[in-house]
Coordinates of C-alpha atoms in Angstrom, one line a residue:
M288 CA 49.6 50.2 -8.5
G289 CA 51.1 47.9 -11.1
L290 CA 52.8 49.0 -14.3
W291 CA 50.0 47.6 -16.5
E292 CA 47.3 49.2 -14.4
D293 CA 49.1 52.6 -14.5
W294 CA 49.4 52.3 -18.4
R295 CA 45.8 51.2 -18.7
K296 CA 44.6 54.2 -16.7
R297 CA 46.7 56.6 -18.8
L298 CA 45.5 55.1 -22.1
F299 CA 41.9 54.6 -21.1
P300 CA 40.8 57.3 -18.6
K301 CA 37.5 57.0 -16.7
G302 CA 34.5 57.9 -18.7
G303 CA 35.4 55.3 -21.3
A304 CA 37.8 55.9 -24.1
V305 CA 36.6 54.9 -27.6
L306 CA 38.8 52.0 -28.7
W307 CA 37.7 52.1 -32.3
H308 CA 34.8 53.2 -34.4
E309 CA 33.9 51.5 -37.7
V310 CA 31.2 51.0 -40.3
I311 CA 29.1 47.8 -39.8
S312 CA 29.8 45.1 -42.2
R313 CA 28.8 41.5 -41.9
T314 CA 31.0 38.5 -42.7
A315 CA 30.1 35.8 -45.2
K316 CA 29.6 33.4 -42.3
E317 CA 27.2 35.9 -40.7
E318 CA 25.3 36.3 -43.9
I319 CA 25.0 32.5 -44.4
S320 CA 23.7 32.2 -40.8
R321 CA 21.2 35.0 -41.5
E322 CA 19.8 33.1 -44.5
A323 CA 19.4 30.0 -42.4
W324 CA 17.7 32.0 -39.7
A325 CA 15.1 33.5 -42.1
D326 CA 12.5 30.8 -41.5
Q327 CA 12.3 31.9 -37.8
I328 CA 11.5 35.5 -38.7
P329 CA 7.6 35.3 -38.4
E330 CA 7.9 33.6 -34.9
V331 CA 10.5 36.0 -33.7
L332 CA 8.5 39.1 -34.8
D333 CA 5.3 37.6 -33.3
T334 CA 7.1 37.0 -29.9
L335 CA 8.5 40.5 -30.0
S336 CA 5.1 42.0 -30.8
K337 CA 3.4 40.0 -28.0
S338 CA 6.2 41.0 -25.5
Y339 CA 5.7 44.7 -26.3
H340 CA 1.9 44.6 -26.1
Y341 CA 1.9 42.4 -23.0
K342 CA 4.3 44.8 -21.3
K343 CA 2.1 47.7 -22.3
M344 CA -0.9 46.0 -20.6
G345 CA 1.0 45.0 -17.5
I346 CA 1.0 41.3 -18.3
K347 CA 4.0 39.0 -18.0
A348 CA 5.6 38.8 -21.4
P349 CA 7.6 36.1 -23.1
W350 CA 10.6 38.4 -23.5
Q351 CA 11.7 41.3 -21.2
V352 CA 10.8 44.6 -22.9
H353 CA 11.2 48.2 -21.5
L354 CA 9.0 51.0 -22.9
F355 CA 9.7 54.7 -23.6
D356 CA 6.9 57.1 -24.3
S357 CA 7.0 60.9 -24.7
P358 CA 5.4 63.5 -26.9
T359 CA 8.3 63.5 -29.4
A360 CA 10.2 60.3 -28.8
N361 CA 8.8 56.7 -28.5
G362 CA 10.5 53.4 -28.3
F363 CA 11.3 50.2 -26.5
A364 CA 14.3 48.1 -25.5
L365 CA 14.4 44.3 -25.7
S366 CA 16.7 42.6 -23.2
F367 CA 18.6 39.7 -24.7
P368 CA 16.4 36.6 -24.7
R369 CA 18.9 33.7 -24.3
N370 CA 16.7 31.4 -26.4
L371 CA 17.3 33.6 -29.4
G372 CA 21.1 33.1 -29.3
K373 CA 23.8 35.7 -29.9
L374 CA 23.6 35.5 -33.7
G375 CA 19.8 35.4 -33.7
F376 CA 19.8 38.6 -31.7
Q377 CA 22.2 40.2 -34.2
H378 CA 20.0 39.0 -37.0
L379 CA 16.9 40.6 -35.3
F380 CA 18.8 43.9 -35.1
D381 CA 19.5 43.8 -38.8
L382 CA 16.0 42.7 -39.6
L383 CA 14.5 45.6 -37.7
K384 CA 16.6 47.9 -39.9
E385 CA 15.2 46.2 -43.1
Q386 CA 11.7 46.5 -41.7
V387 CA 12.1 50.3 -41.3
Q388 CA 13.7 50.6 -44.7
A389 CA 10.6 48.9 -46.2
M390 CA 8.5 51.7 -44.7
G391 CA 10.2 54.2 -47.0
Y392 CA 13.3 55.0 -44.9
R393 CA 16.9 55.4 -46.0
L394 CA 19.9 54.3 -43.9
A395 CA 21.7 57.5 -42.9
N396 CA 24.3 55.7 -40.8
S397 CA 25.3 52.2 -39.7
D398 CA 28.3 52.0 -37.4
R399 CA 29.9 50.2 -34.5
K400 CA 31.7 51.8 -31.6
H401 CA 33.8 49.9 -29.0
T402 CA 34.4 51.8 -25.7
D403 CA 36.4 50.8 -22.7
K404 CA 34.1 51.1 -19.6
G405 CA 36.8 49.9 -17.1
Q406 CA 35.3 46.6 -16.1
F407 CA 34.2 45.7 -19.6
V408 CA 34.3 46.8 -23.3
Q409 CA 31.0 48.1 -24.5
T410 CA 30.1 47.6 -28.1
V411 CA 27.2 49.6 -29.6
E412 CA 26.1 48.8 -33.1
R413 CA 23.7 51.4 -34.5
H414 CA 21.5 51.9 -37.5
Y415 CA 20.2 55.4 -37.9
L416 CA 17.4 55.8 -40.5
K417 CA 15.6 58.9 -41.9
P418 CA 12.5 59.1 -44.0
N419 CA 12.9 59.3 -47.8
V420 CA 11.7 62.9 -48.4
R421 CA 9.9 63.4 -51.8
Q422 CA 8.7 66.9 -51.1
F423 CA 10.9 69.5 -49.6
E424 CA 8.3 72.3 -49.3
P425 CA 7.0 72.7 -45.8
P426 CA 5.3 71.0 -44.1
V427 CA 7.5 68.0 -44.8
D428 CA 6.2 64.5 -44.3
Q429 CA 8.4 63.0 -41.5
R430 CA 6.5 59.7 -41.4
Y431 CA 7.2 58.4 -37.9
G432 CA 10.2 60.6 -37.4
N433 CA 13.9 59.5 -37.4
V434 CA 14.6 56.0 -36.3
L435 CA 17.5 54.8 -34.2
I436 CA 18.1 51.0 -33.7
E437 CA 20.9 50.0 -31.3
L438 CA 22.4 46.7 -30.3
V439 CA 24.4 47.0 -27.1
K440 CA 26.9 44.4 -26.0
E441 CA 29.3 44.1 -23.0
D442 CA 32.5 42.0 -23.7
D443 CA 30.7 40.7 -26.8
D444 CA 27.7 39.5 -24.8
P445 CA 24.4 41.0 -26.1
R446 CA 22.5 43.1 -23.5
Y447 CA 19.7 44.7 -25.4
I448 CA 18.3 46.1 -28.6
K449 CA 16.8 49.6 -28.5
V450 CA 14.4 51.0 -31.1
M451 CA 13.5 54.7 -30.9
T452 CA 11.6 57.1 -33.1
T453 CA 12.2 60.8 -32.7
A454 CA 9.8 63.3 -34.3
Y455 CA 10.3 66.9 -35.2
N456 CA 7.9 69.2 -33.5
D457 CA 7.8 72.4 -35.5
R458 CA 5.8 73.9 -38.4
Q459 CA 8.3 72.8 -41.0
Y460 CA 7.1 69.2 -40.6
Q461 CA 3.8 67.4 -40.6
P462 CA 2.9 65.7 -37.4
A463 CA 4.5 62.3 -37.1
A464 CA 2.3 59.3 -37.8
P465 CA 1.2 57.3 -34.7
F466 CA 3.8 55.1 -33.0
H467 CA 1.4 52.2 -32.8
D468 CA 1.2 52.3 -36.6
F469 CA 5.0 52.1 -36.8
L470 CA 5.0 49.1 -34.5
E471 CA 2.3 47.3 -36.5
R472 CA 4.5 47.6 -39.6
L473 CA 7.7 46.8 -37.7
F474 CA 6.3 43.6 -36.2
A475 CA 4.7 42.4 -39.5
P476 CA 6.6 39.6 -41.2
P477 CA 8.3 40.8 -44.4
A478 CA 6.5 40.0 -47.6

């Protein structure tokens, strides 16, 4: 074993050492790119909506989507569609956050974590959103539940975006609104 390999194994043991963890902030260049990308939003959301619904019906979809459905957590993952481009995929990730905020949610956390996975460095950008609560007396309106949106990259190459809603299932909260209503609003072009 070479000296460098020995040091690497000591610094980054198996299981993946977190290299650094930071708050997400976009550069001026990324913001300018986002503004130029804005005219594509209706088409991108329409293609995402079709891909989700086609997958649900078992029909070949324009983009590759994976579904998750359980009593308290629902969601989907969108594999990176190359025709969207790296920056376009990042813009979609941020757009989905804004779409959820428009539903009466607040951003609880927005961070980026880089982890050494041995063969590659994994970067996970994450927006975690919670409903704005106006009434604290039980049962509390949880809307669709808490929402997690993740953008996962390997060596800076996008892999997928994951969107998950997780609802509380106890008497302190009203039942979560239907996931299909959440998707309808998520996929609707912004006003």
